[in-house]
PDB file of C-alpha atoms and ligand atoms in Angstrom:
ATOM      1  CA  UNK A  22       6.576  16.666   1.306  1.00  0.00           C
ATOM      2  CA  UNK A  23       6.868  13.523  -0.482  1.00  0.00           C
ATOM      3  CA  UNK A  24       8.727  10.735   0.562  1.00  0.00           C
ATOM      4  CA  UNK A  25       8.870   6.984   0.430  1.00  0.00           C
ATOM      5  CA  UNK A  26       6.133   4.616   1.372  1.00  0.00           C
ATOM      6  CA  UNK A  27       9.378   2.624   3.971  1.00  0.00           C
ATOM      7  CA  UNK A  28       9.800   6.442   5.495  1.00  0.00           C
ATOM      8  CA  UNK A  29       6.089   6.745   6.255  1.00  0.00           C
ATOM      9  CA  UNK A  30       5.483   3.505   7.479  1.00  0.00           C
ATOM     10  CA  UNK A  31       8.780   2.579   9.466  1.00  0.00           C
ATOM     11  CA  UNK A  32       7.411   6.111  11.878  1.00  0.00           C
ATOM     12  CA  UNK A  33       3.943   4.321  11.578  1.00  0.00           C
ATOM     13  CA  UNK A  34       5.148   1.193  13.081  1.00  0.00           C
ATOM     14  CA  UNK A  35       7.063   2.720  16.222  1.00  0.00           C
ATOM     15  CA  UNK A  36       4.130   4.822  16.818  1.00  0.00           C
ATOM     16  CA  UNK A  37       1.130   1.988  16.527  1.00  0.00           C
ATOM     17  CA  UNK A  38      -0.677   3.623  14.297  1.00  0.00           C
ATOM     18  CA  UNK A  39      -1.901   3.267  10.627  1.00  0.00           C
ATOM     19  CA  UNK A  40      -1.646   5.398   7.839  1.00  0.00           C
ATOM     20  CA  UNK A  41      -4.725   5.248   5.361  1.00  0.00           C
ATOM     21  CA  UNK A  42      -3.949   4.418   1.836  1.00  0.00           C
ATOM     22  CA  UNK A  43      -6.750   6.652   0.096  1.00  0.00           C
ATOM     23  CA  UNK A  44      -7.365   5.079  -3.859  1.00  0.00           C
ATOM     24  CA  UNK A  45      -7.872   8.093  -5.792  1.00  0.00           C
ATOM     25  CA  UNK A  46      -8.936   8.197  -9.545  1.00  0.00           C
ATOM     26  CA  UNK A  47     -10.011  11.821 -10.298  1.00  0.00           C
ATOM     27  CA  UNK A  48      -8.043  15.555  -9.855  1.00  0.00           C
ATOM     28  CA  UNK A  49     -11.033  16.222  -7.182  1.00  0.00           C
ATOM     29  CA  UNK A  50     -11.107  12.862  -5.329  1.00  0.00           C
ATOM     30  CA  UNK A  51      -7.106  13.461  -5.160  1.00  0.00           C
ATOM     31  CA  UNK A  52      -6.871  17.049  -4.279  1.00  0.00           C
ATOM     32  CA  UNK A  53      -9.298  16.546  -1.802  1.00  0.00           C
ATOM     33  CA  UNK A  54      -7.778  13.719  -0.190  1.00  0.00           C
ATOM     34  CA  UNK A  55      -4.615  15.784   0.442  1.00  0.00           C
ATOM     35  CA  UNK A  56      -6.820  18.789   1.960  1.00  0.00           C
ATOM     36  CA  UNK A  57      -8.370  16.930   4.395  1.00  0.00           C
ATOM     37  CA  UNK A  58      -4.746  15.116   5.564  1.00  0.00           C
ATOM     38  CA  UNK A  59      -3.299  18.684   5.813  1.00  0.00           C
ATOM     39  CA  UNK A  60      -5.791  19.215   7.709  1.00  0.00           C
ATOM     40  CA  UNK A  61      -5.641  16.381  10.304  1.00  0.00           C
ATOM     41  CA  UNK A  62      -1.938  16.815  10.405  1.00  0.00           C
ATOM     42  CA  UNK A  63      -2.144  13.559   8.987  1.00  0.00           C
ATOM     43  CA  UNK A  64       0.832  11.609   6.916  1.00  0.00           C
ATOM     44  CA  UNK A  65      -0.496  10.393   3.444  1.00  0.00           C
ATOM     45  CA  UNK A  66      -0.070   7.338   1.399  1.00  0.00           C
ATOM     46  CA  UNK A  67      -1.468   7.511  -2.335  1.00  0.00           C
ATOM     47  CA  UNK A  68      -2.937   4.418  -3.534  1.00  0.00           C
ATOM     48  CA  UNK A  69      -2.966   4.210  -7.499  1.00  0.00           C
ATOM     49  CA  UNK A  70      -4.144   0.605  -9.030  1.00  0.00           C
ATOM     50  CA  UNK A  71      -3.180   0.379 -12.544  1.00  0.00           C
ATOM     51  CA  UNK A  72      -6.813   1.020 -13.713  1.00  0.00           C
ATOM     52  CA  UNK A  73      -7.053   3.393 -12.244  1.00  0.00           C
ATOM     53  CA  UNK A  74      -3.355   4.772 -13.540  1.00  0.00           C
ATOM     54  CA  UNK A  75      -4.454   3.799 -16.912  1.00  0.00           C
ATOM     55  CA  UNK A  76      -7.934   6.148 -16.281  1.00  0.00           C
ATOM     56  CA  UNK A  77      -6.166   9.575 -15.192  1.00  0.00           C
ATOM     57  CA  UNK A  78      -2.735   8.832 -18.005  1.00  0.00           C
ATOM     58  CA  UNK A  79       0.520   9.379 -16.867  1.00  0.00           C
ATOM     59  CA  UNK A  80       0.115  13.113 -17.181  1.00  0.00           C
ATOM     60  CA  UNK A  81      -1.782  13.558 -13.579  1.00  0.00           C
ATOM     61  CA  UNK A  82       1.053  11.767 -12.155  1.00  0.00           C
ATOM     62  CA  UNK A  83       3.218  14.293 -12.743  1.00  0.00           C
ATOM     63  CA  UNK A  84       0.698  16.924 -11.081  1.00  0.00           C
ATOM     64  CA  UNK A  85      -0.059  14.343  -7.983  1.00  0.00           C
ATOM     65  CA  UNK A  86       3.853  14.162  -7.546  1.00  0.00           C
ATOM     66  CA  UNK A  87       3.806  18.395  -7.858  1.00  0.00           C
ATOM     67  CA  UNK A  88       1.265  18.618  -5.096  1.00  0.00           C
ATOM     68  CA  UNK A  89       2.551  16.393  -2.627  1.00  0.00           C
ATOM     69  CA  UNK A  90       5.876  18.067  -2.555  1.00  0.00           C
ATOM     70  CA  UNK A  91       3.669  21.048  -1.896  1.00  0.00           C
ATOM     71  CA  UNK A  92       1.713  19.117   0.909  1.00  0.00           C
ATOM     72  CA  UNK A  93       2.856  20.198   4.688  1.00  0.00           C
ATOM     73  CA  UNK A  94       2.113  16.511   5.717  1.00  0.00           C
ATOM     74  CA  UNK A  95       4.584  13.635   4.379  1.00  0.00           C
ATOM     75  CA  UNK A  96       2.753  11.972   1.052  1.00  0.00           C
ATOM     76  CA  UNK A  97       3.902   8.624  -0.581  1.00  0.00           C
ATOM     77  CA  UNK A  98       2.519   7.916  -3.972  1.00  0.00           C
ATOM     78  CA  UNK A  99       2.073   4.384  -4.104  1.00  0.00           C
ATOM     79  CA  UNK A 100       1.484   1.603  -6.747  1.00  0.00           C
ATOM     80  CA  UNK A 101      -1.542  -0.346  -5.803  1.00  0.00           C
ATOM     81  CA  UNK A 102      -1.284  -3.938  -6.615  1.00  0.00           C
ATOM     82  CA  UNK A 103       1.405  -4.690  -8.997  1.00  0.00           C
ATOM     83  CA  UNK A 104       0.843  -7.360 -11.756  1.00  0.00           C
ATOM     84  CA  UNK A 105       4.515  -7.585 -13.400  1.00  0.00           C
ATOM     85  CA  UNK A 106       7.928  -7.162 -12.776  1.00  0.00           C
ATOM     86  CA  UNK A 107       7.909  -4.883 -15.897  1.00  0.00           C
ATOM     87  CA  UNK A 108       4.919  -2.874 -15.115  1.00  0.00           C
ATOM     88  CA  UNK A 109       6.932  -2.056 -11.523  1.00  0.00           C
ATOM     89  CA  UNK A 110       9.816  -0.696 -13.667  1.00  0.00           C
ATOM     90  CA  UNK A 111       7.031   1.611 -15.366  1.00  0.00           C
ATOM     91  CA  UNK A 112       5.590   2.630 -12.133  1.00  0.00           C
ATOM     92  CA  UNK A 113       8.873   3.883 -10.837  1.00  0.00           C
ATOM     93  CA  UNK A 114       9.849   5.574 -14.302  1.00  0.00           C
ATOM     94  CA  UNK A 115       6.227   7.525 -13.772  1.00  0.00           C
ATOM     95  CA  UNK A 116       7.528   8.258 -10.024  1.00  0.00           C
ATOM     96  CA  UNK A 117       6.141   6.317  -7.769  1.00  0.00           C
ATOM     97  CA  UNK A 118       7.895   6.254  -4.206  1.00  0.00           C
ATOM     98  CA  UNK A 119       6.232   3.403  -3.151  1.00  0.00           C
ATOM     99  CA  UNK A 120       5.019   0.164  -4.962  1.00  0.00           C
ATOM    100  CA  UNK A 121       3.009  -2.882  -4.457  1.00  0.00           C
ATOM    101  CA  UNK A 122       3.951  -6.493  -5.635  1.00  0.00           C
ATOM    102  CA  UNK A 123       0.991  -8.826  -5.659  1.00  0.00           C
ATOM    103  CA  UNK A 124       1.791 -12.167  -6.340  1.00  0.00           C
ATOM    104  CA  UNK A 125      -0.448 -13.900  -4.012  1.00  0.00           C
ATOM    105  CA  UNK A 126      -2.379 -15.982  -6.058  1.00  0.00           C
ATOM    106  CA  UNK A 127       0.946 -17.559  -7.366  1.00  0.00           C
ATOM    107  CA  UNK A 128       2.195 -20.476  -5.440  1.00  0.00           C
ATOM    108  CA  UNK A 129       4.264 -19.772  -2.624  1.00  0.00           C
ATOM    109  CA  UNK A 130       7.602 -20.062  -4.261  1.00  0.00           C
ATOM    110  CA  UNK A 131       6.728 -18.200  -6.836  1.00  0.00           C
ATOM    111  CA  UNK A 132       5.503 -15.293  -5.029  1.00  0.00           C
ATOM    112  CA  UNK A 133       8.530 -15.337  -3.537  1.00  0.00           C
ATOM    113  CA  UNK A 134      11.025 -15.129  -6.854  1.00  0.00           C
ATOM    114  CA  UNK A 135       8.841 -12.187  -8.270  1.00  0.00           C
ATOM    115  CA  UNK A 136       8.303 -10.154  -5.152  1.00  0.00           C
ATOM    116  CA  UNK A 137      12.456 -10.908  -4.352  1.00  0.00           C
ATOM    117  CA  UNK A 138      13.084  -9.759  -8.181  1.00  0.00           C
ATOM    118  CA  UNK A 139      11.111  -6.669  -7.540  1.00  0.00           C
ATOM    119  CA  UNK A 140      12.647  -5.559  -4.320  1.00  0.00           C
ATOM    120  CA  UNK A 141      15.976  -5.951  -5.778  1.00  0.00           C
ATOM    121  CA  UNK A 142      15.346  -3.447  -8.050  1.00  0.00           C
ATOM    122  CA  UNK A 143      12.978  -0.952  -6.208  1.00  0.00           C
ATOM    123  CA  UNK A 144      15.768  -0.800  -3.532  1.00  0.00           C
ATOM    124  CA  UNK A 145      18.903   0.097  -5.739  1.00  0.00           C
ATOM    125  CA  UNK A 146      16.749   3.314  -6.735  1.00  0.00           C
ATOM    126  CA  UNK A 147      15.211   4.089  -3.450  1.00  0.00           C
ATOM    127  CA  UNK A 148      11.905   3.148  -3.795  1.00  0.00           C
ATOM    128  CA  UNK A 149       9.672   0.889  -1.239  1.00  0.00           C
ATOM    129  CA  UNK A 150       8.043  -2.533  -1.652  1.00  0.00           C
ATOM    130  CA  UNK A 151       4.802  -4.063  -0.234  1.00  0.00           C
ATOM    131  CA  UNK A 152       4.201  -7.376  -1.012  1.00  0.00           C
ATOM    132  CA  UNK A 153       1.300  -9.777   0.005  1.00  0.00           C
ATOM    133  CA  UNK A 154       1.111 -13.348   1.298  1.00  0.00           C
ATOM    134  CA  UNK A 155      -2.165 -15.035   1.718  1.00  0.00           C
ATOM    135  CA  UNK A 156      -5.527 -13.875  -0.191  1.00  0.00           C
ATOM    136  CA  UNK A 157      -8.080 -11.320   0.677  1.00  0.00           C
ATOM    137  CA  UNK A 158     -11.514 -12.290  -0.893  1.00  0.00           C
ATOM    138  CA  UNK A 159     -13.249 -10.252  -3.644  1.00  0.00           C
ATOM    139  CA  UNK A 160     -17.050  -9.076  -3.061  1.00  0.00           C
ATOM    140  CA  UNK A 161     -18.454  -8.263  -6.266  1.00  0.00           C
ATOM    141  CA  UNK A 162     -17.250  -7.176 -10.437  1.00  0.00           C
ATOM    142  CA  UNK A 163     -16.925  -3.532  -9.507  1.00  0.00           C
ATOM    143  CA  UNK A 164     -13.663  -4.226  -6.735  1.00  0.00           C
ATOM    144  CA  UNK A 165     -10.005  -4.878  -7.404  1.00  0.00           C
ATOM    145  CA  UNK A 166      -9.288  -8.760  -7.679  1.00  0.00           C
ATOM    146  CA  UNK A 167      -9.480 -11.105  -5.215  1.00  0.00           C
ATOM    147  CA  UNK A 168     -10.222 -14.651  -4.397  1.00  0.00           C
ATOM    148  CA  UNK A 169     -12.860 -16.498  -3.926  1.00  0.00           C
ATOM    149  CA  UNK A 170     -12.313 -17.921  -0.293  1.00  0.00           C
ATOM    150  CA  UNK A 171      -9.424 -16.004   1.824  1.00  0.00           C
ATOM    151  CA  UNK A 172      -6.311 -18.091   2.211  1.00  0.00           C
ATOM    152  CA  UNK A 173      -5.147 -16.911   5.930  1.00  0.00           C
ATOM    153  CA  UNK A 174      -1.597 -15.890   5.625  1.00  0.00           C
ATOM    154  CA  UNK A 175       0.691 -18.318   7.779  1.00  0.00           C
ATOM    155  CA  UNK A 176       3.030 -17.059  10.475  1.00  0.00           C
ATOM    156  CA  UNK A 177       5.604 -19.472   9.871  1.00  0.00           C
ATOM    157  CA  UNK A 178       5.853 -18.252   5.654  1.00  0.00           C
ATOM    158  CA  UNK A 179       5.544 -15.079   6.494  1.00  0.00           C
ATOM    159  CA  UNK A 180       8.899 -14.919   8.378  1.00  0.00           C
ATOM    160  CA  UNK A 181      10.410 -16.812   5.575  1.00  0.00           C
ATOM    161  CA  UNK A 182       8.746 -14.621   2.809  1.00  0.00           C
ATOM    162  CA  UNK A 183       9.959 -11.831   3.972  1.00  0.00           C
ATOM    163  CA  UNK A 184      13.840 -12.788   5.529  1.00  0.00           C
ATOM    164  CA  UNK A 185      14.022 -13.846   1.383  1.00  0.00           C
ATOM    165  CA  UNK A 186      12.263 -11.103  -0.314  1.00  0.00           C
ATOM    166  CA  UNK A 187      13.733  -8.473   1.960  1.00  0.00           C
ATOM    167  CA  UNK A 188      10.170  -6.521   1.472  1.00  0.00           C
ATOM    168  CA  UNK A 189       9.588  -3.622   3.520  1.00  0.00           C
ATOM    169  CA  UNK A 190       6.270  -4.337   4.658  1.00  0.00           C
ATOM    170  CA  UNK A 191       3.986  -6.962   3.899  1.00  0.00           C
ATOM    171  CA  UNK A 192       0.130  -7.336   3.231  1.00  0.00           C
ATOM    172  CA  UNK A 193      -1.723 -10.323   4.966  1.00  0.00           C
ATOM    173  CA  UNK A 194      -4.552 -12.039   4.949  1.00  0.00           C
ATOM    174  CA  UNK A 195      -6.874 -11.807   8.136  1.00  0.00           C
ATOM    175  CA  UNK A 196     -10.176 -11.834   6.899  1.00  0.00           C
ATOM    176  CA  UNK A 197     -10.551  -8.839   4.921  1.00  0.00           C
ATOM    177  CA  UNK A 198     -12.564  -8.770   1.494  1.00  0.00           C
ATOM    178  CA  UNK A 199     -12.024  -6.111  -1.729  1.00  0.00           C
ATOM    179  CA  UNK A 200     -15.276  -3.603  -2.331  1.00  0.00           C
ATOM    180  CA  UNK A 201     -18.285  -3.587  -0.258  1.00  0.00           C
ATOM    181  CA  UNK A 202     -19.367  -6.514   1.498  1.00  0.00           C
ATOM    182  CA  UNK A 203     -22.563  -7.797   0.578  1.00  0.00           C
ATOM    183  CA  UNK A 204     -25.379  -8.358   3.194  1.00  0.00           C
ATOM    184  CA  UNK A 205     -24.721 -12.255   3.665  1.00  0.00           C
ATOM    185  CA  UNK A 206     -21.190 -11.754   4.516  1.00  0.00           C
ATOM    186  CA  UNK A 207     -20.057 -10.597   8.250  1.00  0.00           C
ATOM    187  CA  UNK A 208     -17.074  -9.207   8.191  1.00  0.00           C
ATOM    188  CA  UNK A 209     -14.696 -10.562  10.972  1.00  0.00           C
ATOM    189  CA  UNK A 210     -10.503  -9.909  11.360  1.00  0.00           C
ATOM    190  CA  UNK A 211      -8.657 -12.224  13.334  1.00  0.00           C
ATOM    191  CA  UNK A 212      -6.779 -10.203  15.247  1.00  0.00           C
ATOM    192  CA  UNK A 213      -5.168 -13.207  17.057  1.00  0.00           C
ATOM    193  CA  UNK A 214      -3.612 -14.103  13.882  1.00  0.00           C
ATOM    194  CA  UNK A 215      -2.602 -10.834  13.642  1.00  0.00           C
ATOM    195  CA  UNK A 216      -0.867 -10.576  17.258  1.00  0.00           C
ATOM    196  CA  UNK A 217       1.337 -13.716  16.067  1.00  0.00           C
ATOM    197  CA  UNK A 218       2.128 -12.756  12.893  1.00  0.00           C
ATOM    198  CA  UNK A 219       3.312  -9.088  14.248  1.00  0.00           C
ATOM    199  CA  UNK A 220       4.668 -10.384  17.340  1.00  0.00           C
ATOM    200  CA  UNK A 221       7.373 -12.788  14.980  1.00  0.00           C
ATOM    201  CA  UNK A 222       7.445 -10.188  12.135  1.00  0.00           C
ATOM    202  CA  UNK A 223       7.829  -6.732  13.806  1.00  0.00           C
ATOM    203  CA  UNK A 224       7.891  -5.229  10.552  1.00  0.00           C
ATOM    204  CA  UNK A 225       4.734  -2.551   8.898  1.00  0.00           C
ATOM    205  CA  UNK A 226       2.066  -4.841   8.129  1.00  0.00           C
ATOM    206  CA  UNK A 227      -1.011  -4.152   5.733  1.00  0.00           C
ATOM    207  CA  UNK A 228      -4.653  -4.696   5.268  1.00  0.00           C
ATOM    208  CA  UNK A 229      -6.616  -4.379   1.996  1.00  0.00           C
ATOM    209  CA  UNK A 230      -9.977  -4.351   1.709  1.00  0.00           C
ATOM    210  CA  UNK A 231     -10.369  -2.084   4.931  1.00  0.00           C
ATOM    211  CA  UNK A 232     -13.890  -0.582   3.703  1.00  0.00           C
ATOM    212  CA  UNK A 233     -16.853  -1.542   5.706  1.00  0.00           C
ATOM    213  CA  UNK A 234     -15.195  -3.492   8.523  1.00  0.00           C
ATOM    214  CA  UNK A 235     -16.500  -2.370  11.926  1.00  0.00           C
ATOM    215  CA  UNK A 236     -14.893   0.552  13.046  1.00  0.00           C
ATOM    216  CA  UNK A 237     -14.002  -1.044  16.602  1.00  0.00           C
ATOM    217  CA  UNK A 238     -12.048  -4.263  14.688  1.00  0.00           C
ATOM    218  CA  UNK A 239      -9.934  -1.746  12.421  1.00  0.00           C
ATOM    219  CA  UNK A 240      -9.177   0.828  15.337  1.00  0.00           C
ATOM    220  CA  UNK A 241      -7.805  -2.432  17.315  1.00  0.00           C
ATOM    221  CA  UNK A 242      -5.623  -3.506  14.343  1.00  0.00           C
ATOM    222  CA  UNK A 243      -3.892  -0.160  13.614  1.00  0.00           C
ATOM    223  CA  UNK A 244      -2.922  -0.413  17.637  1.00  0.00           C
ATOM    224  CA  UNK A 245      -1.664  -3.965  17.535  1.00  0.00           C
ATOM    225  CA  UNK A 246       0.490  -4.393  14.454  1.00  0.00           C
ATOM    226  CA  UNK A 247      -1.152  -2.939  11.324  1.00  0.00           C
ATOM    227  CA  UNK A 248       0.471   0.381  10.087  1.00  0.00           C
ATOM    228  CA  UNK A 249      -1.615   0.702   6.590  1.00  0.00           C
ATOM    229  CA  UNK A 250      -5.284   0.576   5.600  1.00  0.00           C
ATOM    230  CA  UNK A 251      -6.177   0.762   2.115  1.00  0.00           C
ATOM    231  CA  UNK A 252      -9.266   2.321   1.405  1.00  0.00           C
ATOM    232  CA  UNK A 253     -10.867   2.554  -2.016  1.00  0.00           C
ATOM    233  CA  UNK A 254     -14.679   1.755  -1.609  1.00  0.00           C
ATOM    234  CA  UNK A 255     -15.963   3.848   1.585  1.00  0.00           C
ATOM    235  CA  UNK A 256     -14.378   6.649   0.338  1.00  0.00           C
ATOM    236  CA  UNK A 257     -16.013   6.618  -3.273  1.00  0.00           C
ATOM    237  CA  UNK A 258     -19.322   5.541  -2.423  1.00  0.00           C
ATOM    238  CA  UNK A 259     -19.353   8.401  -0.112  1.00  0.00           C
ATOM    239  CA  UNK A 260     -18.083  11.092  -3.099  1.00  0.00           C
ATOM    240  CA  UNK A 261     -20.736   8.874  -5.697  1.00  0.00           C
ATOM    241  CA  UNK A 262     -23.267   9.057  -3.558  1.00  0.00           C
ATOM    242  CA  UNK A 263     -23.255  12.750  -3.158  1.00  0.00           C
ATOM    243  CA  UNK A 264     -22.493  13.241  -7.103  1.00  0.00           C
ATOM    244  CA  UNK A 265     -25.836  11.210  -7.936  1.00  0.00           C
ATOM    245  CA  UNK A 266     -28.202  13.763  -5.259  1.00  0.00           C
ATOM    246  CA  UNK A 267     -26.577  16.921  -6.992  1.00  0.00           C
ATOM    247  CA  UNK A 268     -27.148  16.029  -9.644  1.00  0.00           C
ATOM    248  CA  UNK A 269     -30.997  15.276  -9.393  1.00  0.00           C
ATOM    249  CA  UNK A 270     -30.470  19.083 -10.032  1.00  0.00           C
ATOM    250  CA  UNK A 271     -30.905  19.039 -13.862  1.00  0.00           C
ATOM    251  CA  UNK A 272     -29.189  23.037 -13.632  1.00  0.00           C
ATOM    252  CA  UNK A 273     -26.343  21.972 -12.451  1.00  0.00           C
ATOM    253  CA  UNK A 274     -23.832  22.045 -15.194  1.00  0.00           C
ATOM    254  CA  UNK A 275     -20.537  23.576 -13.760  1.00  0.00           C
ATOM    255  CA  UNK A 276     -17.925  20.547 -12.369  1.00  0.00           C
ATOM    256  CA  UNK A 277     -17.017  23.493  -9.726  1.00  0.00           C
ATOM    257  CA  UNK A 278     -21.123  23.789  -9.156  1.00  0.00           C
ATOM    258  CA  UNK A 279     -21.351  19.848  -8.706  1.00  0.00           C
ATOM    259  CA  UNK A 280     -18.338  17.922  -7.481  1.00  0.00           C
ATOM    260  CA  UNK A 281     -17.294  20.884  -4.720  1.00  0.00           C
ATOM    261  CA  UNK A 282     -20.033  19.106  -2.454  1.00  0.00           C
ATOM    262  CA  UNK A 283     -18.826  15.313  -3.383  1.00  0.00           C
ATOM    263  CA  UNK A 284     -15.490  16.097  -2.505  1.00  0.00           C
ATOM    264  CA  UNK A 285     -16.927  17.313   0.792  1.00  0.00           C
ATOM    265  CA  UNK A 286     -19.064  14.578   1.627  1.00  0.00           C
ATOM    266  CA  UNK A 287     -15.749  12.530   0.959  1.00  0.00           C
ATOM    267  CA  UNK A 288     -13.896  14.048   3.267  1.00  0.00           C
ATOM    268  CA  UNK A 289     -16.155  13.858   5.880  1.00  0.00           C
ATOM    269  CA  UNK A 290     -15.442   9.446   5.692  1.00  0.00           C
ATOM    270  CA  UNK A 291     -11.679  10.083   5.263  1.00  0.00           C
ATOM    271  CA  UNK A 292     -11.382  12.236   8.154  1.00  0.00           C
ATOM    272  CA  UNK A 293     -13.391   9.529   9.979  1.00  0.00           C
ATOM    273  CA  UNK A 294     -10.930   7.131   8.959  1.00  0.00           C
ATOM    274  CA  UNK A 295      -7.745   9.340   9.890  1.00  0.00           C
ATOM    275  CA  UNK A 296      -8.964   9.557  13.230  1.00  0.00           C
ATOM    276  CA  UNK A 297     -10.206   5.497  13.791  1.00  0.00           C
ATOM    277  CA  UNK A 298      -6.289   4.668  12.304  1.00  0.00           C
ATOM    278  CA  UNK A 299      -4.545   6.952  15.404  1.00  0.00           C
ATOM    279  CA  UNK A 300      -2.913   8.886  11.841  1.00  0.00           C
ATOM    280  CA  UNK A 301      -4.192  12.202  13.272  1.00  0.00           C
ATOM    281  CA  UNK A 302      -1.667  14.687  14.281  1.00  0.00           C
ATOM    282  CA  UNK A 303       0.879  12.228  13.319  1.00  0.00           C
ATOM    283  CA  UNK A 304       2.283  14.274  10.714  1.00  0.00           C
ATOM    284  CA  UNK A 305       4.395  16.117  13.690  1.00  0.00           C
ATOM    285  CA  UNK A 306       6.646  13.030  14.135  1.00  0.00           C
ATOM    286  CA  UNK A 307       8.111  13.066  10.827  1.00  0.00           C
TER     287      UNK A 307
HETATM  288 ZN1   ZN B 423      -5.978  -4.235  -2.279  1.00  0.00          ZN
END
């Protein structure tokens, strides 16, 4: 069914586990992505950046919000990194239950007047907020934005932050980069800074940039305070990957000859991911 990003996660956070935030930007990638939660028993979260909004058009957003009602696992259809207060209001007119605010390249206070503006708002019509504090780094062109050096997110503004902005969960900055880390650059949380953070701010907390992080870090966040993972890259490489060896096959012509296979080979990481998050068989305790 489809519910509210605050719904999913608030469950999430009692439980200690973390509920994967799939980016989709296709009908196949999508539909796919909600097979293979049905099929862990596995509750949902949606991620749609405006790019890749903007690629599918408003139109598949109605069909997305069609399908998760459908879905026998709890689905939350969730604005990925926010730019405006305006482009929110959009977000939520499309149907969004859930929505990011990303001010966290603005200066503190800032952050804080936009991301307070936009819970405000979101709240008196039912809809979640994420907002972030601190900056995840960007890898390369081809990944949502980021900065250049990662700006730890402090403990001590965190509380604040979020006693002001009365967000219902909050994205921070341990050490996590957008896109695919290139071969120079060793991936490394810091979970301690996690442990404090959760341990003064008991509420959902959430990493970006959760592809290609060793699987034994992430499993140990989702179990100690983290209660979302967003995953774009791992999952698309993955479909990509498969698209570019079927079609080597110069026959091929069909989408439902070609892409069955990618969506396949995609669920294959997803599942993966389901089960390193604890998410599996989760869908029961909703
Ligand atoms: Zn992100």
């Amino acid at each position: 069914m489809l519910t509210t990003g605050k719904a999913i996660l608030d469950v999430a956070n009692e439980h200690s586990f973390a509920v994967p935030a799939f980016n989709i930007s296709d009908w196949a990638m999508f539909k796919g992505i909600v097979e293979i939660s049905e099929e862990k028993n596995a509750p949902l979260i949606v991620g749609i950046h405006p790019d890749e909004a903007r690629h599918i058009g408003r139109e598949m957003i109605t069909g997305i919000i069609e399908r998760s009602h459908n879905a026998s696992v709890p689905v939350a259809i969730h604005w990925d990194h926010g730019a405006t207060y305006e482009q929110i209001l959009r977000a939520i007119q499309y149907g969004f239950t859930s929505v990011m605010i990303d001010a966290s390249l603005k200066p503190f206070d800032e952050n804080i007047a936009i991301s307070k503006r936009v819970a405000d708002s979101a709240h008196a019509l039912g809809i979640s907020v994420e907002a972030e504090l601190g900056t995840i780094g960007a890898t390369d062109g081809e990944a949502e934005e980021g900065a250049d050096t990662i700006i730890y997110t402090d403990p001590d503004d965190a509380v604040t932050f979020v006693e002001v902005t009365g967000a219902d969960s909050l994205a921070i900055a341990i050490g996590t980069y957008h896109g695919i880390y290139p071969a120079h650059l060793k991936p490394e949380l810091k979970l301690d800074l996690l442990k404090e953070i959760k341990s003064r701010l008991p509420i959902p907390l959430v990493l970006h940039g959760g592809s290609g992080n060793p699987d034994d870090e992430i499993a140990e966040a989702a179990r100690i305070g983290i209660n979302k993972i967003n995953i774009s890259s791992d999952i698309k490489v993955a479909y990509h990957d498969k698209m570019r060896e079927m079609l080597a096959d110069g026959k091929l012509r069909e989408p439902n000859s070609i892409q069955p296979a990618c969506v396949e080979a995609m669920k294959v990481v997803a599942a993966h991911k389901i089960d390193l998050f604890g998410a599996a068989g989760k869908g029961s305790l909703y």
